[in-house]
CSV table of C-alpha atoms in Angstrom, one decimal:
chain,number,residue,atom,x,y,z
A,1,UNK,CA,0.1,0.2,0.1
A,2,UNK,CA,1.4,3.7,-1.2
A,3,UNK,CA,2.6,5.8,2.3
A,4,UNK,CA,2.9,9.3,2.3
A,5,UNK,CA,3.9,11.0,5.9
A,6,UNK,CA,4.1,14.7,6.0
A,7,UNK,CA,5.7,16.2,8.9
A,8,UNK,CA,7.3,19.9,10.1
A,9,UNK,CA,4.2,21.2,11.1
A,10,UNK,CA,4.6,24.0,13.9
A,11,UNK,CA,3.1,27.1,15.2
A,12,UNK,CA,5.3,30.1,13.7
A,13,UNK,CA,5.3,33.8,13.8
A,14,UNK,CA,4.4,35.9,10.8
A,15,UNK,CA,7.3,36.3,8.5
A,16,UNK,CA,8.8,33.2,9.8
A,17,UNK,CA,9.9,30.4,7.8
A,18,UNK,CA,8.9,26.4,8.0
A,19,UNK,CA,9.9,23.4,6.4
A,20,UNK,CA,7.4,20.5,5.5
A,21,UNK,CA,8.6,17.1,4.1
A,22,UNK,CA,6.6,14.4,2.7
A,23,UNK,CA,7.8,10.6,2.9
A,24,UNK,CA,6.9,8.2,0.7
A,25,UNK,CA,7.2,4.2,0.5
A,26,UNK,CA,5.9,1.5,-1.4
A,27,UNK,CA,5.7,3.0,-4.4
A,28,UNK,CA,8.3,4.0,-7.5
A,29,UNK,CA,8.8,7.8,-6.3
A,30,UNK,CA,10.3,8.9,-9.7
A,31,UNK,CA,7.3,7.9,-11.8
A,32,UNK,CA,5.1,10.1,-10.2
A,33,UNK,CA,4.1,13.8,-9.4
A,34,UNK,CA,3.8,15.2,-6.5
A,35,UNK,CA,1.9,17.6,-4.9
A,36,UNK,CA,0.9,19.9,-1.9
A,37,UNK,CA,-2.6,20.6,-1.0
A,38,UNK,CA,-3.7,23.1,2.0
A,39,UNK,CA,-7.0,23.1,3.4
A,40,UNK,CA,-7.4,26.3,5.7
A,41,UNK,CA,-9.9,25.6,9.2
A,42,UNK,CA,-13.3,24.9,7.9
A,43,UNK,CA,-12.5,25.8,4.5
A,44,UNK,CA,-12.1,23.9,1.3
A,45,UNK,CA,-9.1,22.6,-0.7
A,46,UNK,CA,-6.6,24.9,-2.4
A,47,UNK,CA,-3.5,23.4,-4.5
A,48,UNK,CA,-0.1,25.1,-3.3
A,49,UNK,CA,2.6,23.5,-5.3
A,50,UNK,CA,3.9,20.3,-7.2
A,51,UNK,CA,6.9,18.9,-8.5
A,52,UNK,CA,7.3,17.0,-11.9
A,53,UNK,CA,8.4,12.8,-11.6
A,54,UNK,CA,12.0,14.0,-12.3
A,55,UNK,CA,11.8,16.9,-10.4
A,56,UNK,CA,13.1,19.1,-13.3
A,57,UNK,CA,10.0,21.4,-13.2
A,58,UNK,CA,7.0,22.4,-10.9
A,59,UNK,CA,4.5,25.1,-10.2
A,60,UNK,CA,2.9,27.6,-7.6
A,61,UNK,CA,-0.2,29.0,-6.7
A,62,UNK,CA,-0.2,32.2,-7.0
A,63,UNK,CA,-0.9,32.8,-3.1
A,64,UNK,CA,2.5,31.1,-2.7
A,65,UNK,CA,4.9,31.8,-5.6
A,66,UNK,CA,8.1,33.5,-4.7
A,67,UNK,CA,7.7,32.4,-1.0
A,68,UNK,CA,7.5,29.0,-1.1
A,69,UNK,CA,10.0,26.5,-2.8
A,70,UNK,CA,9.6,22.6,-3.5
A,71,UNK,CA,12.3,19.7,-3.6
A,72,UNK,CA,12.4,16.4,-4.1
A,73,UNK,CA,15.3,14.0,-3.1
A,74,UNK,CA,14.6,10.7,-5.1
A,75,UNK,CA,17.2,8.8,-3.2
A,76,UNK,CA,15.9,9.4,0.1
A,77,UNK,CA,12.0,9.3,-1.6
A,78,UNK,CA,11.2,12.5,0.1
A,79,UNK,CA,9.4,15.9,-0.9
A,80,UNK,CA,9.8,19.0,1.0
A,81,UNK,CA,8.5,22.4,0.9
A,82,UNK,CA,10.2,24.8,1.9
A,83,UNK,CA,7.9,28.1,3.2
A,84,UNK,CA,9.1,31.6,4.1
A,85,UNK,CA,7.6,34.8,5.0
A,86,UNK,CA,4.5,33.1,6.5
A,87,UNK,CA,1.2,34.8,6.7
A,88,UNK,CA,-1.7,34.3,8.7
A,89,UNK,CA,-3.5,33.4,5.7
A,90,UNK,CA,-0.9,30.5,5.0
A,91,UNK,CA,-2.5,28.9,8.4
A,92,UNK,CA,-3.9,25.1,7.2
A,93,UNK,CA,-3.7,21.3,7.2
A,94,UNK,CA,-1.0,21.1,4.3
A,95,UNK,CA,-1.7,17.6,2.7
A,96,UNK,CA,1.3,15.9,0.4
A,97,UNK,CA,-0.4,14.2,-2.4
A,98,UNK,CA,0.6,11.5,-4.7
A,99,UNK,CA,0.0,12.5,-8.8
A,100,UNK,CA,-1.7,9.9,-10.8
A,101,UNK,CA,0.9,10.2,-13.7
A,102,UNK,CA,4.0,12.0,-14.2
A,103,UNK,CA,2.9,15.5,-14.8
A,104,UNK,CA,0.5,17.7,-13.4
A,105,UNK,CA,-2.5,15.8,-14.9
A,106,UNK,CA,-4.7,12.7,-13.5
A,107,UNK,CA,-5.6,14.1,-9.9
A,108,UNK,CA,-4.1,12.4,-6.9
A,109,UNK,CA,-4.5,8.9,-6.3
A,110,UNK,CA,-2.8,8.9,-2.1
A,111,UNK,CA,-2.5,11.5,0.1
A,112,UNK,CA,-1.0,11.9,3.6
A,113,UNK,CA,-2.8,12.6,6.6
A,114,UNK,CA,-1.8,15.9,6.7
A,115,UNK,CA,0.2,18.7,9.1
A,116,UNK,CA,-1.0,21.7,10.5
A,117,UNK,CA,0.7,24.9,10.1
A,118,UNK,CA,-0.5,28.0,12.4
A,119,UNK,CA,0.9,31.5,11.7
A,120,UNK,CA,0.1,33.3,14.3
A,121,UNK,CA,1.7,35.8,16.9
B,1,UNK,CA,-7.1,30.3,-13.4
B,2,UNK,CA,-9.9,28.1,-14.8
B,3,UNK,CA,-12.8,28.6,-12.0
B,4,UNK,CA,-14.7,25.6,-10.4
B,5,UNK,CA,-18.3,26.0,-9.3
B,6,UNK,CA,-19.7,23.0,-7.5
B,7,UNK,CA,-23.5,22.9,-6.4
B,8,UNK,CA,-25.3,22.7,-3.9
B,9,UNK,CA,-23.2,23.8,-1.4
B,10,UNK,CA,-24.9,21.3,1.1
B,11,UNK,CA,-27.8,19.1,0.7
B,12,UNK,CA,-29.7,16.5,3.0
B,13,UNK,CA,-30.9,12.8,1.7
B,14,UNK,CA,-32.2,10.3,3.2
B,15,UNK,CA,-30.2,6.8,2.9
B,16,UNK,CA,-31.0,5.3,-0.4
B,17,UNK,CA,-31.7,8.1,-2.4
B,18,UNK,CA,-30.0,9.3,-5.5
B,19,UNK,CA,-28.1,12.1,-5.0
B,20,UNK,CA,-26.2,14.5,-7.9
B,21,UNK,CA,-23.8,17.0,-7.3
B,22,UNK,CA,-22.7,19.4,-10.3
B,23,UNK,CA,-19.5,21.2,-11.1
B,24,UNK,CA,-19.2,23.7,-13.7
B,25,UNK,CA,-15.9,24.9,-15.1
B,26,UNK,CA,-15.5,28.4,-16.5
B,27,UNK,CA,-13.6,27.3,-19.7
B,28,UNK,CA,-13.6,23.9,-21.5
B,29,UNK,CA,-11.4,21.8,-19.5
B,30,UNK,CA,-12.1,18.3,-21.6
B,31,UNK,CA,-12.6,15.3,-19.2
B,32,UNK,CA,-9.6,16.4,-16.8
B,33,UNK,CA,-11.7,16.3,-13.7
B,34,UNK,CA,-11.4,14.1,-10.6
B,35,UNK,CA,-14.1,14.0,-7.5
B,36,UNK,CA,-13.0,13.6,-3.9
B,37,UNK,CA,-15.0,12.7,-0.8
B,38,UNK,CA,-13.6,13.7,2.4
B,39,UNK,CA,-14.6,12.9,6.1
B,40,UNK,CA,-14.5,15.3,8.9
B,41,UNK,CA,-10.4,15.2,10.2
B,42,UNK,CA,-9.5,12.9,7.4
B,43,UNK,CA,-7.6,13.6,4.3
B,44,UNK,CA,-9.7,13.5,1.2
B,45,UNK,CA,-9.9,10.2,-0.9
B,46,UNK,CA,-10.0,9.8,-5.0
B,47,UNK,CA,-13.9,8.2,-6.0
B,48,UNK,CA,-13.1,9.3,-9.8
B,49,UNK,CA,-10.9,10.6,-12.2
B,50,UNK,CA,-10.9,11.4,-16.1
B,51,UNK,CA,-14.6,12.7,-15.0
B,52,UNK,CA,-16.1,9.3,-15.5
B,53,UNK,CA,-13.3,6.7,-14.7
B,54,UNK,CA,-13.7,5.0,-11.4
B,55,UNK,CA,-10.9,4.7,-8.7
B,56,UNK,CA,-10.3,0.6,-7.6
B,57,UNK,CA,-11.9,0.0,-4.9
B,58,UNK,CA,-14.4,2.7,-4.8
B,59,UNK,CA,-18.1,1.4,-4.9
B,60,UNK,CA,-19.5,1.2,-8.0
B,61,UNK,CA,-22.9,3.6,-6.7
B,62,UNK,CA,-20.7,6.3,-7.6
B,63,UNK,CA,-20.8,7.5,-11.1
B,64,UNK,CA,-19.2,10.7,-12.6
B,65,UNK,CA,-20.4,12.0,-16.1
B,66,UNK,CA,-19.4,15.2,-18.1
B,67,UNK,CA,-17.1,16.9,-20.5
B,68,UNK,CA,-16.1,20.4,-21.9
B,69,UNK,CA,-17.4,22.5,-19.0
B,70,UNK,CA,-20.5,20.7,-17.2
B,71,UNK,CA,-19.6,17.6,-15.3
B,72,UNK,CA,-21.9,15.6,-12.1
B,73,UNK,CA,-21.3,13.1,-9.4
B,74,UNK,CA,-24.0,10.7,-8.8
B,75,UNK,CA,-24.5,8.5,-5.6
B,76,UNK,CA,-27.2,5.9,-6.7
B,77,UNK,CA,-28.2,5.1,-3.9
B,78,UNK,CA,-26.9,7.0,-0.5
B,79,UNK,CA,-25.6,4.9,2.1
B,80,UNK,CA,-24.7,6.2,5.7
B,81,UNK,CA,-20.8,6.1,5.5
B,82,UNK,CA,-21.2,8.4,2.2
B,83,UNK,CA,-21.7,11.1,4.9
B,84,UNK,CA,-18.9,13.6,3.9
B,85,UNK,CA,-18.1,16.5,1.9
B,86,UNK,CA,-17.1,16.3,-1.7
B,87,UNK,CA,-14.6,18.5,-3.9
B,88,UNK,CA,-14.5,18.4,-8.0
B,89,UNK,CA,-11.1,19.0,-9.0
B,90,UNK,CA,-9.7,20.4,-12.9
B,91,UNK,CA,-6.5,19.5,-14.3
B,92,UNK,CA,-6.4,20.7,-17.6
B,93,UNK,CA,-4.1,23.4,-16.9
B,94,UNK,CA,-1.9,25.0,-13.9
B,95,UNK,CA,-3.2,26.3,-11.5
B,96,UNK,CA,-5.0,23.1,-10.5
B,97,UNK,CA,-8.2,24.5,-8.8
B,98,UNK,CA,-11.2,22.5,-7.0
B,99,UNK,CA,-14.6,23.3,-6.6
B,100,UNK,CA,-15.7,24.7,-3.0
B,101,UNK,CA,-17.2,21.5,-2.0
B,102,UNK,CA,-20.6,19.9,-1.5
B,103,UNK,CA,-21.3,19.0,2.4
B,104,UNK,CA,-23.8,16.3,2.3
B,105,UNK,CA,-26.0,14.9,5.1
B,106,UNK,CA,-28.6,12.6,5.9
B,107,UNK,CA,-32.0,13.4,6.9
């Protein structure tokens, strides 16, 4: 069974930084895109970022572009979301999700349980 | 960006009822659409991809249809375990976008 585990969520001050990790197991990591999707308390789902199967390209939502970056370590089977200049509106549960295919298309067939990021004074 | 409009935002139905949720895209997305189910406190789960293909392991009472800009998710006979919030999502283009969600409750 495919397994994704997020870690790194915490309480951080506005303007601070945080690094979220997604550890993947039991599937060929290099064969799938990996995405981050967030959900603010009581709200809907918002796509945040993705890295292509080979890590050579990716993209971000406008709300995080320039502040967040995504990287993957294929040898360690991990994807990391580097979050800088955090704002109160970044407060959410962050999910790591596996893309069904190599690129951004196909939907997300496996999700982690999520990690909570709270940006507050 | 492609806007996804889901309706209704919530509905109440009886066990055994047929339930239909619709999702409209702001532009043609072909069949690049998926549906997810999310139960409280849990991560979403994929139900349907490519607008009408049932994900492995998903009960056959779930079905998806549509192409272009208009899509629907149907539950042929609502079961107690189907109480959840449902989201559509387009992947025709970046940024990927979700509908606002439909909360399904029982009467």
